[in-house]
Tab-separated table of C-alpha atoms in Angstrom:
chain	number	residue	atom	x	y	z
A	1	UNK	CA	-1.906	73.306	-44.553
A	2	UNK	CA	-3.846	71.716	-41.687
A	3	UNK	CA	-2.741	72.039	-38.054
A	4	UNK	CA	-3.535	69.908	-35.017
A	5	UNK	CA	-2.934	70.996	-31.430
A	6	UNK	CA	-2.533	68.537	-28.549
A	7	UNK	CA	-3.023	70.107	-25.118
A	8	UNK	CA	-0.638	67.765	-23.266
A	9	UNK	CA	0.181	67.595	-19.569
A	10	UNK	CA	3.545	69.342	-19.857
A	11	UNK	CA	3.604	70.785	-23.366
A	12	UNK	CA	1.455	71.890	-26.273
A	13	UNK	CA	2.312	69.601	-29.200
A	14	UNK	CA	1.587	71.088	-32.598
A	15	UNK	CA	1.676	69.209	-35.908
A	16	UNK	CA	0.793	70.175	-39.449
A	17	UNK	CA	0.074	68.158	-42.556
A	18	UNK	CA	-0.516	69.027	-46.158
A	19	UNK	CA	-2.452	67.034	-48.704
A	20	UNK	CA	0.664	65.554	-50.254
A	21	UNK	CA	3.537	65.648	-47.757
A	22	UNK	CA	4.796	63.571	-44.819
A	23	UNK	CA	3.390	64.607	-41.433
A	24	UNK	CA	6.635	63.747	-39.627
A	25	UNK	CA	8.393	66.780	-41.104
A	26	UNK	CA	6.039	69.298	-39.533
A	27	UNK	CA	5.793	69.223	-35.752
A	28	UNK	CA	7.119	70.960	-32.673
A	29	UNK	CA	6.510	71.341	-28.959
A	30	UNK	CA	5.697	74.471	-26.955
A	31	UNK	CA	6.134	73.986	-23.179
A	32	UNK	CA	3.013	75.092	-21.347
A	33	UNK	CA	5.029	77.253	-18.957
A	34	UNK	CA	6.555	79.075	-21.947
A	35	UNK	CA	3.152	79.608	-23.534
A	36	UNK	CA	1.822	81.045	-20.264
A	37	UNK	CA	4.428	83.807	-20.389
A	38	UNK	CA	3.677	84.804	-24.021
A	39	UNK	CA	0.993	87.143	-25.328
A	40	UNK	CA	-1.539	86.006	-27.932
A	41	UNK	CA	0.165	87.713	-30.875
A	42	UNK	CA	3.516	86.152	-29.986
A	43	UNK	CA	1.920	82.695	-29.780
A	44	UNK	CA	0.422	82.955	-33.262
A	45	UNK	CA	3.685	84.346	-34.681
A	46	UNK	CA	5.618	81.536	-32.997
A	47	UNK	CA	3.392	78.865	-34.525
A	48	UNK	CA	3.505	80.390	-37.993
A	49	UNK	CA	7.270	80.964	-37.850
A	50	UNK	CA	7.843	77.378	-36.686
A	51	UNK	CA	6.057	76.112	-39.794
A	52	UNK	CA	7.498	78.891	-41.978
A	53	UNK	CA	4.051	79.855	-43.282
A	54	UNK	CA	1.625	82.760	-43.000
A	55	UNK	CA	-1.829	82.560	-41.450
A	56	UNK	CA	-3.373	82.568	-44.923
A	57	UNK	CA	-1.738	79.187	-45.604
A	58	UNK	CA	-3.717	77.483	-42.823
A	59	UNK	CA	-6.964	76.004	-44.127
A	60	UNK	CA	-8.111	74.747	-40.709
A	61	UNK	CA	-6.799	74.084	-37.206
A	62	UNK	CA	-8.214	71.406	-34.877
A	63	UNK	CA	-7.697	72.359	-31.237
A	64	UNK	CA	-7.962	70.394	-28.000
A	65	UNK	CA	-8.254	71.959	-24.575
A	66	UNK	CA	-8.408	70.408	-21.120
A	67	UNK	CA	-11.350	68.033	-20.514
A	68	UNK	CA	-13.561	69.239	-23.376
A	69	UNK	CA	-16.589	68.273	-21.279
A	70	UNK	CA	-18.953	71.130	-22.170
A	71	UNK	CA	-19.303	70.281	-25.871
A	72	UNK	CA	-20.577	67.068	-27.467
A	73	UNK	CA	-19.574	67.662	-31.075
A	74	UNK	CA	-16.752	69.208	-33.084
A	75	UNK	CA	-17.480	72.934	-33.073
A	76	UNK	CA	-16.291	76.110	-34.752
A	77	UNK	CA	-13.991	77.751	-32.190
A	78	UNK	CA	-15.860	81.045	-32.622
A	79	UNK	CA	-19.014	79.393	-31.241
A	80	UNK	CA	-17.386	77.761	-28.200
A	81	UNK	CA	-17.723	79.364	-24.767
A	82	UNK	CA	-15.548	78.750	-21.702
A	83	UNK	CA	-13.077	76.987	-24.012
A	84	UNK	CA	-15.426	73.994	-24.176
A	85	UNK	CA	-15.046	73.021	-20.507
A	86	UNK	CA	-17.498	73.124	-17.612
A	87	UNK	CA	-14.795	74.223	-15.187
A	88	UNK	CA	-11.027	74.444	-15.025
A	89	UNK	CA	-11.214	72.884	-11.566
A	90	UNK	CA	-10.719	69.161	-11.213
A	91	UNK	CA	-8.101	66.585	-12.122
A	92	UNK	CA	-5.062	67.981	-13.880
A	93	UNK	CA	-2.169	70.403	-13.992
A	94	UNK	CA	-2.895	74.114	-14.432
A	95	UNK	CA	-0.319	76.532	-15.844
A	96	UNK	CA	-2.380	78.863	-18.029
A	97	UNK	CA	-0.369	77.999	-21.139
A	98	UNK	CA	-3.084	75.942	-22.787
A	99	UNK	CA	-5.649	78.683	-22.191
A	100	UNK	CA	-3.315	81.248	-23.770
A	101	UNK	CA	-2.903	79.114	-26.899
A	102	UNK	CA	-6.651	78.478	-27.178
A	103	UNK	CA	-7.520	82.177	-26.809
A	104	UNK	CA	-4.801	83.218	-29.234
A	105	UNK	CA	-6.282	80.985	-31.925
A	106	UNK	CA	-9.884	81.987	-31.170
A	107	UNK	CA	-9.046	85.690	-31.339
A	108	UNK	CA	-7.049	85.334	-34.553
A	109	UNK	CA	-8.603	85.083	-38.004
A	110	UNK	CA	-7.357	81.501	-38.476
A	111	UNK	CA	-10.238	79.057	-39.075
A	112	UNK	CA	-10.369	76.482	-36.286
A	113	UNK	CA	-12.518	73.788	-34.712
A	114	UNK	CA	-12.559	72.482	-31.136
A	115	UNK	CA	-12.552	68.741	-30.452
A	116	UNK	CA	-14.796	67.552	-27.596
A	117	UNK	CA	-13.917	65.120	-24.867
A	118	UNK	CA	-16.020	62.041	-24.140
A	119	UNK	CA	-18.334	62.468	-21.145
A	120	UNK	CA	-21.893	61.946	-19.901
A	121	UNK	CA	-23.338	64.019	-22.739
A	122	UNK	CA	-21.564	62.085	-25.504
A	123	UNK	CA	-23.351	59.764	-27.916
A	124	UNK	CA	-21.207	56.818	-26.840
A	125	UNK	CA	-22.260	53.646	-25.002
A	126	UNK	CA	-24.519	54.953	-22.252
A	127	UNK	CA	-23.373	52.299	-19.778
A	128	UNK	CA	-19.957	53.959	-19.724
A	129	UNK	CA	-21.527	57.299	-18.879
A	130	UNK	CA	-22.019	56.388	-15.241
A	131	UNK	CA	-18.768	58.353	-14.947
A	132	UNK	CA	-18.932	62.104	-15.596
A	133	UNK	CA	-15.827	62.046	-17.795
A	134	UNK	CA	-14.251	59.321	-19.911
A	135	UNK	CA	-11.451	60.946	-21.876
A	136	UNK	CA	-10.115	64.314	-22.932
A	137	UNK	CA	-10.132	65.547	-26.552
A	138	UNK	CA	-6.553	64.685	-27.534
A	139	UNK	CA	-7.384	60.967	-27.220
A	140	UNK	CA	-9.947	61.502	-29.970
A	141	UNK	CA	-7.055	62.801	-32.072
A	142	UNK	CA	-4.978	59.704	-31.294
A	143	UNK	CA	-7.865	57.423	-32.228
A	144	UNK	CA	-8.401	59.247	-35.504
A	145	UNK	CA	-4.732	58.923	-36.380
A	146	UNK	CA	-5.014	55.161	-35.788
A	147	UNK	CA	-8.075	55.094	-38.012
A	148	UNK	CA	-6.242	56.983	-40.774
A	149	UNK	CA	-3.256	54.645	-40.655
A	150	UNK	CA	-5.115	51.377	-41.143
A	151	UNK	CA	-8.775	52.293	-41.697
A	152	UNK	CA	-9.677	49.923	-38.875
A	153	UNK	CA	-13.335	49.957	-37.875
A	154	UNK	CA	-12.699	48.251	-34.533
A	155	UNK	CA	-9.658	48.990	-32.382
A	156	UNK	CA	-8.388	50.073	-28.986
A	157	UNK	CA	-6.019	52.920	-28.178
A	158	UNK	CA	-4.176	53.161	-24.863
A	159	UNK	CA	-2.327	56.408	-24.216
A	160	UNK	CA	0.294	55.873	-21.508
A	161	UNK	CA	2.306	58.799	-20.161
A	162	UNK	CA	1.737	61.009	-17.125
A	163	UNK	CA	-1.606	59.261	-16.949
A	164	UNK	CA	-3.164	56.258	-18.669
A	165	UNK	CA	-6.373	56.497	-20.703
A	166	UNK	CA	-7.818	53.782	-22.941
A	167	UNK	CA	-10.432	54.290	-25.660
A	168	UNK	CA	-12.384	51.806	-27.784
A	169	UNK	CA	-13.719	52.241	-31.317
A	170	UNK	CA	-16.421	49.952	-32.716
A	171	UNK	CA	-17.785	50.180	-36.254
A	172	UNK	CA	-15.662	53.325	-36.757
A	173	UNK	CA	-17.361	55.097	-33.844
A	174	UNK	CA	-16.097	55.756	-30.325
A	175	UNK	CA	-17.795	53.257	-28.017
A	176	UNK	CA	-16.339	54.444	-24.720
A	177	UNK	CA	-13.211	55.139	-22.727
A	178	UNK	CA	-11.715	54.776	-19.257
A	179	UNK	CA	-10.236	57.941	-17.802
A	180	UNK	CA	-7.064	58.274	-15.738
A	181	UNK	CA	-8.854	58.827	-12.435
A	182	UNK	CA	-10.856	55.603	-12.767
A	183	UNK	CA	-8.502	52.674	-13.439
A	184	UNK	CA	-4.889	52.370	-14.561
A	185	UNK	CA	-2.165	54.627	-13.099
A	186	UNK	CA	0.284	56.522	-15.260
A	187	UNK	CA	3.688	57.857	-14.296
A	188	UNK	CA	2.337	60.683	-12.156
A	189	UNK	CA	-1.458	60.459	-12.054
A	190	UNK	CA	-3.851	57.739	-11.009
A	191	UNK	CA	-7.094	56.804	-9.238
A	192	UNK	CA	-7.572	57.577	-5.574
A	193	UNK	CA	-7.184	54.447	-3.440
A	194	UNK	CA	-8.360	53.961	0.142
A	195	UNK	CA	-5.364	55.709	1.706
A	196	UNK	CA	-5.678	58.642	-0.711
A	197	UNK	CA	-9.347	59.051	0.224
A	198	UNK	CA	-8.385	59.035	3.890
A	199	UNK	CA	-5.658	61.619	3.264
A	200	UNK	CA	-8.082	63.883	1.388
A	201	UNK	CA	-10.709	63.570	4.112
A	202	UNK	CA	-8.142	64.380	6.784
A	203	UNK	CA	-7.096	67.534	4.922
A	204	UNK	CA	-3.565	66.442	3.986
A	205	UNK	CA	-4.216	66.973	0.259
A	206	UNK	CA	-6.872	68.207	-2.081
A	207	UNK	CA	-8.435	65.520	-4.284
A	208	UNK	CA	-6.561	66.939	-7.279
A	209	UNK	CA	-3.232	66.824	-5.429
A	210	UNK	CA	-3.905	63.210	-4.513
A	211	UNK	CA	-4.719	62.386	-8.162
A	212	UNK	CA	-1.598	64.194	-9.383
A	213	UNK	CA	0.585	62.032	-7.141
A	214	UNK	CA	-1.065	58.621	-7.532
A	215	UNK	CA	1.077	57.303	-10.397
A	216	UNK	CA	3.778	54.636	-10.284
A	217	UNK	CA	6.565	57.147	-9.610
A	218	UNK	CA	5.252	57.602	-6.072
A	219	UNK	CA	6.719	54.190	-5.200
A	220	UNK	CA	10.185	55.167	-6.403
A	221	UNK	CA	12.896	57.705	-5.672
A	222	UNK	CA	12.549	59.073	-9.210
A	223	UNK	CA	10.694	62.236	-10.124
A	224	UNK	CA	10.957	62.178	-13.904
A	225	UNK	CA	10.574	59.680	-16.711
A	226	UNK	CA	14.089	59.818	-18.155
A	227	UNK	CA	15.710	59.129	-14.786
A	228	UNK	CA	13.366	56.168	-14.375
A	229	UNK	CA	14.321	54.807	-17.813
A	230	UNK	CA	18.024	55.176	-17.039
A	231	UNK	CA	17.475	53.164	-13.857
A	232	UNK	CA	15.569	50.480	-15.782
A	233	UNK	CA	18.533	50.162	-18.173
A	234	UNK	CA	20.685	49.461	-15.100
A	235	UNK	CA	18.176	46.826	-13.910
A	236	UNK	CA	17.296	48.766	-10.801
A	237	UNK	CA	14.545	46.623	-9.162
A	238	UNK	CA	12.488	49.615	-8.027
A	239	UNK	CA	12.464	51.162	-11.507
A	240	UNK	CA	11.687	47.846	-13.215
A	241	UNK	CA	8.780	47.307	-10.807
A	242	UNK	CA	7.377	50.725	-11.761
A	243	UNK	CA	7.317	49.833	-15.481
A	244	UNK	CA	6.010	46.341	-14.714
A	245	UNK	CA	3.166	47.926	-12.748
A	246	UNK	CA	2.222	50.446	-15.422
A	247	UNK	CA	2.355	47.706	-18.093
A	248	UNK	CA	0.155	45.331	-16.093
A	249	UNK	CA	-2.526	47.920	-15.401
A	250	UNK	CA	-2.504	49.228	-18.981
A	251	UNK	CA	-3.009	45.648	-20.218
A	252	UNK	CA	-5.857	45.168	-17.744
A	253	UNK	CA	-7.494	48.397	-18.892
A	254	UNK	CA	-7.169	47.369	-22.551
A	255	UNK	CA	-8.750	44.027	-21.664
A	256	UNK	CA	-11.662	45.878	-20.074
A	257	UNK	CA	-12.314	47.823	-23.271
A	258	UNK	CA	-12.099	44.547	-25.201
A	259	UNK	CA	-15.047	43.345	-23.109
A	260	UNK	CA	-17.017	46.448	-24.151
A	261	UNK	CA	-16.212	46.030	-27.837
A	262	UNK	CA	-16.943	42.295	-27.853
A	263	UNK	CA	-20.358	43.044	-26.353
A	264	UNK	CA	-21.088	45.488	-29.183
A	265	UNK	CA	-19.778	43.226	-31.935
A	266	UNK	CA	-19.159	39.445	-31.860
A	267	UNK	CA	-15.620	39.680	-33.252
A	268	UNK	CA	-13.198	40.608	-30.483
A	269	UNK	CA	-11.045	43.584	-31.469
A	270	UNK	CA	-7.380	42.606	-31.577
A	271	UNK	CA	-6.103	45.834	-33.115
A	272	UNK	CA	-4.374	47.580	-30.224
A	273	UNK	CA	-2.495	50.862	-30.486
A	274	UNK	CA	-0.220	52.405	-27.866
A	275	UNK	CA	0.529	56.116	-27.658
A	276	UNK	CA	2.277	58.480	-25.270
A	277	UNK	CA	5.840	58.657	-23.991
A	278	UNK	CA	5.571	55.414	-21.986
A	279	UNK	CA	3.713	53.682	-24.812
A	280	UNK	CA	6.830	54.118	-26.954
A	281	UNK	CA	9.100	52.213	-24.549
A	282	UNK	CA	10.039	48.805	-25.948
A	283	UNK	CA	10.036	47.214	-22.488
A	284	UNK	CA	6.431	48.332	-21.902
A	285	UNK	CA	5.312	47.282	-25.394
A	286	UNK	CA	6.805	43.811	-24.865
A	287	UNK	CA	5.191	43.456	-21.438
A	288	UNK	CA	1.746	44.400	-22.766
A	289	UNK	CA	2.270	41.955	-25.636
A	290	UNK	CA	3.081	39.274	-23.060
A	291	UNK	CA	0.006	40.007	-20.934
A	292	UNK	CA	-2.470	40.184	-23.818
A	293	UNK	CA	-0.955	37.819	-26.356
A	294	UNK	CA	-1.400	40.568	-28.960
A	295	UNK	CA	1.410	42.676	-30.397
A	296	UNK	CA	0.392	46.354	-30.115
A	297	UNK	CA	1.070	48.937	-32.801
A	298	UNK	CA	3.080	51.894	-31.479
A	299	UNK	CA	1.835	55.348	-32.469
A	300	UNK	CA	4.058	57.486	-30.266
A	301	UNK	CA	3.658	60.773	-28.458
A	302	UNK	CA	2.918	62.853	-31.581
A	303	UNK	CA	-0.155	60.885	-32.649
A	304	UNK	CA	-2.673	63.220	-30.959
A	305	UNK	CA	-1.432	66.358	-32.716
A	306	UNK	CA	-1.137	64.548	-36.064
A	307	UNK	CA	-4.589	63.011	-35.646
A	308	UNK	CA	-6.096	66.423	-34.952
A	309	UNK	CA	-4.462	67.769	-38.118
A	310	UNK	CA	-5.989	64.825	-40.016
A	311	UNK	CA	-9.390	65.693	-38.523
A	312	UNK	CA	-8.978	69.261	-39.813
A	313	UNK	CA	-8.033	67.978	-43.261
A	314	UNK	CA	-11.029	65.680	-43.513
A	315	UNK	CA	-13.474	68.319	-42.263
A	316	UNK	CA	-12.302	70.652	-45.023
A	317	UNK	CA	-12.829	67.734	-47.432
A	318	UNK	CA	-16.449	67.511	-46.294
A	319	UNK	CA	-16.572	65.080	-43.357
A	320	UNK	CA	-19.764	65.526	-41.333
A	321	UNK	CA	-18.757	63.167	-38.528
A	322	UNK	CA	-15.487	61.995	-37.006
A	323	UNK	CA	-15.496	58.657	-35.158
A	324	UNK	CA	-19.215	59.140	-34.563
A	325	UNK	CA	-18.889	62.736	-33.334
A	326	UNK	CA	-20.943	65.278	-35.285
A	327	UNK	CA	-19.121	68.116	-37.031
A	328	UNK	CA	-20.719	71.544	-36.636
A	329	UNK	CA	-18.527	73.565	-38.949
A	330	UNK	CA	-19.000	75.101	-42.370
A	331	UNK	CA	-16.106	76.036	-44.643
């Protein structure tokens, strides 16, 4: 069995695959708040019990954690310090649950690798590295799942949920990505505009608080995704505008990555994949199709965890690189 772990905004998504069975049958979610209240032994027992296996059945886990900005390659978890991040400070939600899961796996005897994020130290297009951080590790998992589904050498993945992040792959290698704090807003998170900068400078918010409240929900009365969707079904103008906004900006961000890929290779990539909770919504898919003239493939919210499990499987099979990222792990 191979296990992939997606360190999501609100929950840890965990998926397993075997060499001959359907991935959809083996997945579950562990809320980060719940994980924060558990000890390491309970976390490992919970994972094993959920899959009804023992630790000895796990050939390899592939783990993501936070920004992944202190490692450039896929590393053995035993050799990773500070959980592979430069600092826990910065843009994002902190509960302690993801750290508990990471440490539980590292301190167990389960073999595991850590997936890096894409950042200034990555061997991606250096023009994109003007920004310190491009995408967190779970997006690498999403991209690998897309690659496994269709073996595409050139494609774009846009993950739309609490935030929006878009990643481009050229010649089967990650070319670059646009992080949530740079371009397109998600439901809750987004880039800091002029007013947000003023508010931070005046001491009303920290920069992270401003980022955490810069998504499309800030323009509505709704605080959660399901309530927003219910309002869209009732044709509430405010709710429809929120989804129209997130769809427009996601399409614009995808178009930006198309420019990058077309510069690297003459053929413009028209393989577009959507992931995340918002990326599953038919209304959003149709809007992005309308804006781009290309029908996106929908991967869904589980694609990161499944893709990480597929990375683990292929490393055990002998892969020395994943989407251009070196693998520093020996069986």
